[in-house]
Amino acid sequence: MALITSDVDRFQTSRPRLEAIAYRLLGSASEAEDAVQETFLRWQAADVERIEVPEAWLTKVLTNLCLNQLTSARARRETYVGRWLPEPLLGGDPMLGPADTVEQRESVSYAVLVLLERLSPNERAVYVLREAFDYPHREIADMLDITEAASQQIFHRAKKHVADGKARTEIDEAAARRIVEEFLVAATSGRTEPLVRLLTQDAVSVGDGGGKVPARAKAFEGALAVAKFLRGLFKPSDAKRAYVGGAPEIYAATANGEPAIVAVVDGRVVGITCLEVTEQGIVALRSQVNPDKLVRASEQWAAADHGNPLYIL
């Protein structure tokens, strides 16, 4: 059926919320956009006049599309080259969704998105819908065709899995910048000792190059191993500049609510490293350098002025 203008407007009003849900479920902005577009096509084909609660209908359609996508994504990631990490979103990106509560902010943090990969598709859906968007279990049960009791059980199980792996401390933007600045001073000092002092003893560093950019599949583990790796990574060289097409400019930013180091060449984001920080220090560094997962970040970056870089490699 052809949609009238008011029906299109009704969908567009729901689009930001749908995109935020899809991103949390899929960990990919491009896949989230595709899922939302497919939801619109389903809306366009539906008898809209007979849909009593459009928001619930749209959320159910989107969630089930994402569940199907997650099931197939698991098979694809078995053949993914190297370590798979979510697509990071820079601070201010509307796809990050609501950030009014601690739970909402944590649900889209890079550290938690990584943890959500351990959950089954149903666990991930229940966790996101309940924790980030505060849907009642009755509505979640209807969306997923399960009982309300099952939704509650799945949520408690998922929340425990996430809590068991979560060590993050919430940090505001000013503190995030200070952390990145301090980190860059240590990383560019040419010595490992300043870096070791910033890291926890069990710190890890991992990167996602998607087979397109060199990134070590196996994580560096332990403060000393991570510090040695970072010392070499932040050492300028003609070979590195030739590889990325110029001298990377290094900025402090936030991505998914975490302190982030953004590397930019000619206005294009070539790498984002998210720092997971606890009261004890930096516990994890996760670097996204797969160019396919930096397209949206580059577009967002180009739309704003970021001042002068903190460092040029």
Short mmCIF file of C-alpha atoms in Angstrom, two decimals, residues 12-300:
data_model
loop_
_atom_site.label_atom_id
_atom_site.label_comp_id
_atom_site.label_asym_id
_atom_site.label_seq_id
_atom_site.Cartn_x
_atom_site.Cartn_y
_atom_site.Cartn_z
CA GLN A 12 10.52 9.26 10.44
CA THR A 13 9.64 10.26 14.00
CA SER A 14 10.51 6.72 15.11
CA ARG A 15 13.66 6.44 12.98
CA PRO A 16 16.20 7.79 15.54
CA ARG A 17 14.97 5.34 18.19
CA LEU A 18 14.95 2.46 15.71
CA GLU A 19 18.50 3.25 14.57
CA ALA A 20 19.72 3.40 18.17
CA ILE A 21 18.14 0.02 18.94
CA ALA A 22 19.53 -1.56 15.76
CA TYR A 23 23.04 -0.23 16.42
CA ARG A 24 23.10 -1.69 19.92
CA LEU A 25 21.82 -5.01 18.62
CA LEU A 26 24.19 -5.27 15.64
CA GLY A 27 27.27 -3.28 16.65
CA SER A 28 27.37 -1.82 13.13
CA ALA A 29 26.04 1.54 11.98
CA SER A 30 25.78 0.50 8.33
CA GLU A 31 23.91 -2.71 9.20
CA ALA A 32 21.67 -0.74 11.56
CA GLU A 33 20.77 1.66 8.74
CA ASP A 34 19.98 -1.30 6.46
CA ALA A 35 17.74 -2.89 9.11
CA VAL A 36 15.84 0.36 9.65
CA GLN A 37 15.39 0.80 5.90
CA GLU A 38 14.02 -2.73 5.61
CA THR A 39 11.65 -1.93 8.48
CA PHE A 40 10.40 1.05 6.50
CA LEU A 41 9.76 -1.17 3.48
CA ARG A 42 7.72 -3.52 5.71
CA TRP A 43 5.83 -0.48 7.06
CA GLN A 44 5.21 0.68 3.51
CA ALA A 45 3.74 -2.70 2.57
CA ALA A 46 1.57 -3.02 5.69
CA ASP A 47 -2.04 -2.02 6.21
CA VAL A 48 -1.05 0.86 8.46
CA GLU A 49 -4.63 1.74 9.38
CA ARG A 50 -4.99 -1.61 11.14
CA ILE A 51 -1.84 -1.19 13.26
CA GLU A 52 -3.01 -0.03 16.69
CA VAL A 53 0.39 0.88 18.19
CA PRO A 54 2.82 1.83 15.41
CA GLU A 55 5.84 2.19 17.74
CA ALA A 56 5.40 -1.34 19.08
CA TRP A 57 4.83 -2.73 15.58
CA LEU A 58 7.93 -1.04 14.16
CA THR A 59 10.10 -2.10 17.11
CA LYS A 60 8.95 -5.70 16.79
CA VAL A 61 9.68 -5.80 13.05
CA LEU A 62 13.08 -4.17 13.52
CA THR A 63 14.06 -6.43 16.43
CA ASN A 64 13.23 -9.58 14.52
CA LEU A 65 15.13 -8.37 11.46
CA CYS A 66 18.13 -7.75 13.73
CA LEU A 67 17.78 -11.19 15.33
CA ASN A 68 17.92 -12.78 11.88
CA GLN A 69 20.93 -10.62 11.05
CA LEU A 70 22.70 -11.61 14.27
CA THR A 71 22.21 -15.30 13.55
CA SER A 72 23.76 -14.99 10.10
CA ALA A 73 26.44 -12.61 11.38
CA ARG A 74 27.73 -15.28 13.76
CA ALA A 75 28.45 -17.55 10.82
CA ARG A 76 30.12 -14.71 8.87
CA ARG A 77 32.33 -13.76 11.80
CA GLU A 78 33.75 -17.26 11.92
CA THR A 79 35.46 -16.44 8.61
CA TYR A 80 36.24 -12.81 9.49
CA VAL A 81 39.92 -11.99 9.13
CA GLY A 82 41.37 -11.22 12.55
CA ARG A 83 39.51 -9.97 15.60
CA TRP A 84 35.97 -8.59 15.07
CA LEU A 85 35.17 -5.39 16.99
CA PRO A 86 32.06 -3.20 16.80
CA GLU A 87 31.92 -0.05 14.71
CA PRO A 88 32.75 2.90 17.01
CA LEU A 89 30.60 6.03 17.00
CA LEU A 90 32.04 9.40 17.92
CA GLY A 91 30.47 11.47 20.68
CA GLY A 92 27.40 13.35 19.53
CA ASP A 93 26.37 10.80 16.91
CA PRO A 94 22.56 10.52 17.12
CA MET A 95 22.75 6.76 16.61
CA LEU A 96 24.17 6.47 20.13
CA GLY A 97 20.61 7.04 21.27
CA PRO A 98 19.37 8.00 24.75
CA ALA A 99 21.98 8.85 27.38
CA ASP A 100 19.85 10.09 30.27
CA THR A 101 20.70 7.28 32.69
CA VAL A 102 23.84 5.37 33.63
CA GLU A 103 22.27 2.21 32.21
CA GLN A 104 21.61 3.84 28.85
CA ARG A 105 25.12 5.22 28.61
CA GLU A 106 26.70 1.92 29.60
CA SER A 107 24.59 -0.08 27.15
CA VAL A 108 26.25 1.66 24.21
CA SER A 109 29.78 1.90 25.62
CA TYR A 110 32.39 0.19 23.48
CA ALA A 111 33.32 -2.14 26.31
CA VAL A 112 29.72 -3.32 26.75
CA LEU A 113 29.16 -3.69 22.98
CA VAL A 114 32.11 -6.07 22.97
CA LEU A 115 30.60 -7.99 25.89
CA LEU A 116 27.23 -8.21 24.12
CA GLU A 117 28.91 -10.29 21.43
CA ARG A 118 29.07 -13.12 23.98
CA LEU A 119 25.29 -13.22 24.35
CA SER A 120 22.84 -15.20 22.27
CA PRO A 121 20.71 -13.11 19.89
CA ASN A 122 17.68 -13.39 22.20
CA GLU A 123 19.74 -12.42 25.26
CA ARG A 124 21.13 -9.42 23.44
CA ALA A 125 17.70 -8.28 22.28
CA VAL A 126 16.12 -8.57 25.74
CA TYR A 127 19.08 -6.81 27.38
CA VAL A 128 19.05 -3.90 24.93
CA LEU A 129 15.29 -3.40 24.93
CA ARG A 130 15.05 -3.52 28.71
CA GLU A 131 18.30 -1.90 29.86
CA ALA A 132 18.66 0.84 27.25
CA PHE A 133 15.06 1.55 26.26
CA ASP A 134 13.14 0.48 29.36
CA TYR A 135 10.56 -1.62 27.53
CA PRO A 136 8.33 -3.62 29.92
CA HIS A 137 8.90 -7.37 29.86
CA ARG A 138 5.33 -7.80 28.66
CA GLU A 139 6.10 -5.84 25.47
CA ILE A 140 9.48 -7.52 24.99
CA ALA A 141 7.81 -10.93 25.30
CA ASP A 142 5.33 -9.95 22.59
CA MET A 143 8.11 -8.74 20.29
CA LEU A 144 10.11 -11.94 20.66
CA ASP A 145 7.16 -14.36 20.89
CA ILE A 146 8.18 -15.62 24.32
CA THR A 147 6.50 -15.51 27.71
CA GLU A 148 6.91 -12.58 30.09
CA ALA A 149 8.55 -14.91 32.63
CA ALA A 150 11.04 -16.06 29.98
CA SER A 151 11.87 -12.44 29.14
CA GLN A 152 12.60 -11.73 32.79
CA GLN A 153 14.81 -14.82 33.11
CA ILE A 154 16.71 -14.02 29.92
CA PHE A 155 17.27 -10.43 31.08
CA HIS A 156 18.68 -11.46 34.46
CA ARG A 157 20.97 -13.97 32.78
CA ALA A 158 22.16 -11.47 30.18
CA LYS A 159 22.69 -8.73 32.76
CA LYS A 160 24.82 -11.08 34.86
CA HIS A 161 26.98 -12.01 31.85
CA VAL A 162 27.56 -8.34 31.08
CA ALA A 163 28.19 -7.38 34.71
CA ASP A 164 30.71 -10.20 35.14
CA GLY A 165 32.88 -8.79 32.36
CA LYS A 166 32.35 -5.09 33.03
CA ALA A 167 35.01 -3.07 34.83
CA ARG A 168 34.38 0.36 33.35
CA THR A 169 34.24 3.64 35.27
CA GLU A 170 31.98 6.39 33.92
CA ILE A 171 33.98 9.39 32.75
CA ASP A 172 32.85 12.82 31.58
CA GLU A 173 34.20 14.50 28.44
CA ALA A 174 36.70 16.73 30.25
CA ALA A 175 38.14 13.78 32.18
CA ALA A 176 38.27 11.74 28.98
CA ARG A 177 40.40 14.40 27.31
CA ARG A 178 42.79 14.55 30.28
CA ILE A 179 43.18 10.77 30.18
CA VAL A 180 43.95 10.80 26.46
CA GLU A 181 46.41 13.67 26.83
CA GLU A 182 48.22 11.90 29.65
CA PHE A 183 48.23 8.69 27.66
CA LEU A 184 49.69 10.38 24.56
CA VAL A 185 52.47 11.99 26.59
CA ALA A 186 53.41 8.52 27.85
CA ALA A 187 52.96 6.78 24.49
CA THR A 188 55.14 9.26 22.63
CA SER A 189 57.87 9.41 25.26
CA GLY A 190 59.75 6.50 23.68
CA ARG A 191 59.81 4.67 27.02
CA THR A 192 57.67 1.87 28.39
CA GLU A 193 57.70 2.89 32.07
CA PRO A 194 55.28 5.84 31.77
CA LEU A 195 52.82 3.63 29.89
CA VAL A 196 53.07 0.78 32.37
CA ARG A 197 52.12 3.20 35.15
CA LEU A 198 48.89 4.10 33.32
CA LEU A 199 47.89 0.49 32.63
CA THR A 200 46.48 -2.13 34.95
CA GLN A 201 48.62 -5.25 35.33
CA ASP A 202 46.10 -7.30 33.33
CA ALA A 203 45.62 -4.70 30.59
CA VAL A 204 44.92 -5.91 27.05
CA SER A 205 45.19 -4.33 23.62
CA VAL A 206 43.42 -5.64 20.53
CA GLY A 207 42.67 -4.29 17.05
CA ASP A 208 40.30 -4.92 14.16
CA GLY A 209 41.71 -4.45 10.68
CA GLY A 210 39.24 -6.71 8.88
CA GLY A 211 42.06 -8.10 6.75
CA LYS A 212 42.41 -4.70 5.07
CA VAL A 213 44.75 -3.00 7.54
CA PRO A 214 47.39 -4.84 9.60
CA ALA A 215 46.06 -5.56 13.10
CA ARG A 216 47.20 -8.27 15.46
CA ALA A 217 44.45 -10.88 15.87
CA LYS A 218 45.78 -12.12 19.21
CA ALA A 219 45.52 -9.58 21.99
CA PHE A 220 48.59 -8.18 23.72
CA GLU A 221 48.16 -9.09 27.36
CA GLY A 222 49.76 -7.59 30.47
CA ALA A 223 50.94 -4.06 31.11
CA LEU A 224 54.50 -4.57 29.88
CA ALA A 225 53.51 -6.31 26.63
CA VAL A 226 50.89 -3.65 25.89
CA ALA A 227 53.33 -0.83 26.72
CA LYS A 228 56.01 -2.23 24.39
CA PHE A 229 53.47 -2.55 21.58
CA LEU A 230 52.22 1.02 22.09
CA ARG A 231 55.73 2.43 22.25
CA GLY A 232 56.37 1.03 18.78
CA LEU A 233 52.94 2.03 17.47
CA PHE A 234 53.40 5.68 18.40
CA LYS A 235 56.93 5.91 17.02
CA PRO A 236 56.83 8.00 13.82
CA SER A 237 58.21 6.41 10.65
CA ASP A 238 58.19 7.08 6.93
CA ALA A 239 56.83 3.59 6.33
CA LYS A 240 53.75 4.23 8.47
CA ARG A 241 53.10 7.55 6.78
CA ALA A 242 53.44 6.01 3.35
CA TYR A 243 51.03 3.23 4.29
CA VAL A 244 48.22 5.54 5.47
CA GLY A 245 48.89 8.23 2.89
CA GLY A 246 50.27 10.94 5.15
CA ALA A 247 51.23 11.91 8.68
CA PRO A 248 48.40 10.88 11.05
CA GLU A 249 47.07 13.69 13.20
CA ILE A 250 46.14 12.47 16.67
CA TYR A 251 43.17 13.93 18.53
CA ALA A 252 41.46 13.35 21.86
CA ALA A 253 37.75 12.55 21.63
CA THR A 254 35.07 10.26 23.01
CA ALA A 255 33.61 7.26 21.22
CA ASN A 256 30.66 5.35 22.63
CA GLY A 257 31.11 7.28 25.86
CA GLU A 258 34.73 6.19 26.38
CA PRO A 259 37.95 8.21 26.06
CA ALA A 260 39.17 7.77 22.51
CA ILE A 261 42.23 8.48 20.42
CA VAL A 262 41.32 9.44 16.86
CA ALA A 263 43.89 9.26 14.05
CA VAL A 264 43.09 11.43 11.03
CA VAL A 265 44.80 11.73 7.65
CA ASP A 266 43.63 14.48 5.28
CA GLY A 267 40.34 14.76 7.12
CA ARG A 268 39.69 11.02 6.98
CA VAL A 269 39.51 8.97 10.19
CA VAL A 270 41.96 6.08 9.83
CA GLY A 271 41.78 4.72 13.36
CA ILE A 272 39.86 5.02 16.62
CA THR A 273 41.21 3.55 19.84
CA CYS A 274 38.77 3.33 22.74
CA LEU A 275 40.23 3.26 26.24
CA GLU A 276 38.38 1.28 28.88
CA VAL A 277 39.24 2.96 32.16
CA THR A 278 38.79 1.88 35.76
CA GLU A 279 39.88 3.47 39.02
CA GLN A 280 43.01 1.30 38.81
CA GLY A 281 43.99 2.49 35.34
CA ILE A 282 43.47 1.65 31.67
CA VAL A 283 42.29 -1.96 31.51
CA ALA A 284 41.75 -2.30 27.75
CA LEU A 285 42.58 -0.58 24.48
CA ARG A 286 40.43 -1.55 21.49
CA SER A 287 41.47 -0.15 18.12
CA GLN A 288 39.23 -0.02 15.08
CA VAL A 289 41.26 0.44 11.89
CA ASN A 290 39.06 -1.43 9.40
CA PRO A 291 38.20 1.35 6.89
CA ASP A 292 34.74 -0.13 6.30
CA LYS A 293 33.90 0.53 9.94
CA LEU A 294 35.19 4.10 9.95
CA VAL A 295 33.07 5.58 7.15
CA ARG A 296 30.42 7.04 9.43
CA ALA A 297 33.04 8.30 11.88
CA SER A 298 34.82 10.10 9.02
CA GLU A 299 31.56 11.73 7.95
CA GLN A 300 30.84 12.84 11.52
#
